XYZ file of C-alpha atoms in Angstrom:
166
model
C -34.743 38.679 -6.193
C -37.933 37.102 -7.626
C -39.866 40.374 -7.250
C -37.156 42.408 -8.942
C -36.926 39.842 -11.750
C -40.689 40.101 -12.284
C -40.501 43.893 -12.145
C -37.652 43.881 -14.671
C -39.671 41.604 -16.951
C -42.712 43.863 -16.616
C -40.567 46.936 -17.366
C -39.216 45.240 -20.494
C -42.736 44.344 -21.643
C -43.960 47.923 -21.126
C -41.006 49.276 -23.109
C -41.766 46.801 -25.916
C -45.433 47.867 -25.952
C -44.543 51.568 -26.025
C -42.098 50.990 -28.865
C -44.702 49.019 -30.805
C -47.370 51.700 -30.240
C -45.081 54.595 -31.156
C -45.620 54.283 -34.955
C -49.426 54.401 -34.495
C -49.089 57.478 -32.277
C -46.833 59.125 -34.874
C -49.363 58.416 -37.619
C -52.193 59.890 -35.536
C -50.103 62.998 -34.820
C -49.238 63.361 -38.532
C -52.893 63.051 -39.521
C -53.910 65.654 -36.937
C -51.282 68.055 -38.265
C -52.479 67.444 -41.843
C -56.084 68.116 -40.824
C -55.126 71.316 -39.054
C -53.074 72.471 -42.067
C -55.927 71.650 -44.457
C -58.376 73.554 -42.258
C -56.039 76.586 -42.248
C -55.736 76.377 -46.055
C -59.507 76.247 -46.423
C -59.974 79.203 -44.091
C -57.333 81.225 -45.975
C -58.908 80.310 -49.310
C -62.343 81.394 -48.095
C -60.915 84.652 -46.722
C -59.113 85.466 -49.988
C -62.152 84.841 -52.198
C -64.341 87.877 -52.812
C -67.978 87.299 -52.144
C -69.768 86.932 -55.413
C -73.433 86.448 -55.950
C -72.797 83.582 -58.423
C -70.951 81.461 -55.842
C -73.238 80.633 -52.968
C -71.530 80.614 -49.534
C -73.128 77.344 -48.283
C -71.367 75.459 -51.124
C -67.913 76.436 -49.797
C -68.904 75.435 -46.239
C -70.234 72.112 -47.502
C -66.934 71.473 -49.308
C -64.905 72.210 -46.190
C -67.300 70.055 -44.190
C -66.832 67.184 -46.656
C -63.049 67.418 -46.311
C -63.332 67.401 -42.553
C -65.644 64.357 -42.666
C -63.204 62.483 -44.938
C -60.282 63.354 -42.711
C -62.317 62.295 -39.672
C -62.982 58.960 -41.384
C -59.244 58.523 -41.958
C -58.648 59.353 -38.311
C -61.265 56.777 -37.271
C -59.561 54.169 -39.472
C -56.250 54.956 -37.820
C -57.864 54.656 -34.405
C -59.298 51.263 -35.383
C -55.870 50.199 -36.647
C -54.321 51.416 -33.409
C -56.887 49.452 -31.375
C -56.252 46.340 -33.475
C -52.505 46.732 -32.887
C -53.115 47.175 -29.170
C -55.215 43.987 -29.072
C -52.510 42.080 -30.965
C -49.861 43.371 -28.577
C -51.982 42.329 -25.633
C -52.328 38.838 -27.092
C -48.578 38.707 -27.743
C -47.937 39.840 -24.170
C -50.201 37.070 -22.841
C -48.446 34.508 -25.010
C -45.057 35.782 -23.872
C -46.171 35.529 -20.261
C -47.409 31.964 -20.850
C -44.131 30.989 -22.522
C -42.221 32.511 -19.617
C -44.208 30.370 -17.190
C -43.593 27.272 -19.343
C -39.857 28.034 -19.392
C -39.869 28.498 -15.620
C -41.669 25.169 -15.167
C -39.175 23.438 -17.484
C -36.299 24.954 -15.511
C -37.791 23.628 -12.269
C -38.226 20.176 -13.837
C -34.637 20.250 -15.069
C -33.446 21.151 -11.573
C -35.439 18.248 -10.110
C -34.005 15.784 -12.647
C -30.484 17.091 -11.988
C -31.009 16.614 -8.249
C -32.314 13.072 -8.823
C -29.272 12.262 -10.977
C -26.924 13.569 -8.288
C -28.754 11.485 -5.661
C -28.517 8.413 -7.896
C -24.783 8.945 -8.400
C -24.261 9.248 -4.628
C -26.295 6.071 -4.086
C -24.308 4.199 -6.747
C -21.048 5.337 -5.178
C -22.116 4.103 -1.760
C -23.340 0.780 -3.199
C -20.074 0.213 -5.064
C -18.385 -0.470 -1.718
C -20.839 -3.260 -0.958
C -20.615 -4.753 -4.436
C -16.809 -4.971 -4.295
C -16.682 -6.694 -0.887
C -18.630 -9.947 -1.423
C -16.953 -12.863 0.332
C -16.048 -16.203 -1.243
C -18.228 -17.933 1.368
C -21.146 -15.767 0.351
C -20.666 -16.735 -3.297
C -20.470 -20.427 -2.384
C -23.734 -20.122 -0.432
C -25.548 -19.061 -3.635
C -23.836 -21.549 -5.936
C -26.090 -23.511 -8.323
C -25.428 -27.144 -9.276
C -24.144 -26.012 -12.687
C -21.709 -23.588 -11.052
C -20.559 -26.338 -8.695
C -19.704 -28.683 -11.588
C -17.757 -25.916 -13.384
C -15.891 -24.946 -10.188
C -14.890 -28.522 -9.407
C -13.655 -29.093 -12.981
C -11.589 -25.895 -12.837
C -10.104 -26.862 -9.474
C -9.219 -30.315 -10.833
C -7.567 -28.763 -13.890
C -5.655 -26.344 -11.673
C -4.341 -29.195 -9.459
C -3.309 -31.174 -12.536
C -1.463 -28.151 -14.015
C 0.249 -27.464 -10.674
C 1.591 -31.093 -10.521
C 3.128 -30.733 -13.980
C 4.969 -27.555 -13.015
C 6.476 -28.996 -9.807
């Protein structure tokens, strides 16, 4: 049960990571498609232009090269963003794992406290029998002088009240 619970938790974490990484993957795919489309446009433009002596060929290649460099820079920025997101997700995963362990520890502590409370209640229930069955002789054995005076006065009052009634 514990293994399957851990596996289920790991599966859920992997799904969360994949869902979080999906937007970065989509952006990278979009940028690749844009680069490929731009490259096709440049190639078509070059093919449709007649060669003219006034327009040197290396200038057109340099322009296409510049576009490719800029697009490569964008791609590198996206990769850096993706890596940053991956690092943040890893940190979040570690924190989630830590919080899971804290919750598990708290649950164990709660179970221990619950068990202690149940034990205490059972002990109190068993002691209640002893508390209810203290004998009069036992009480007299622990009587203090002050208690003795009060008891004798009460007994005297009781005898006096009983004589009046009879």
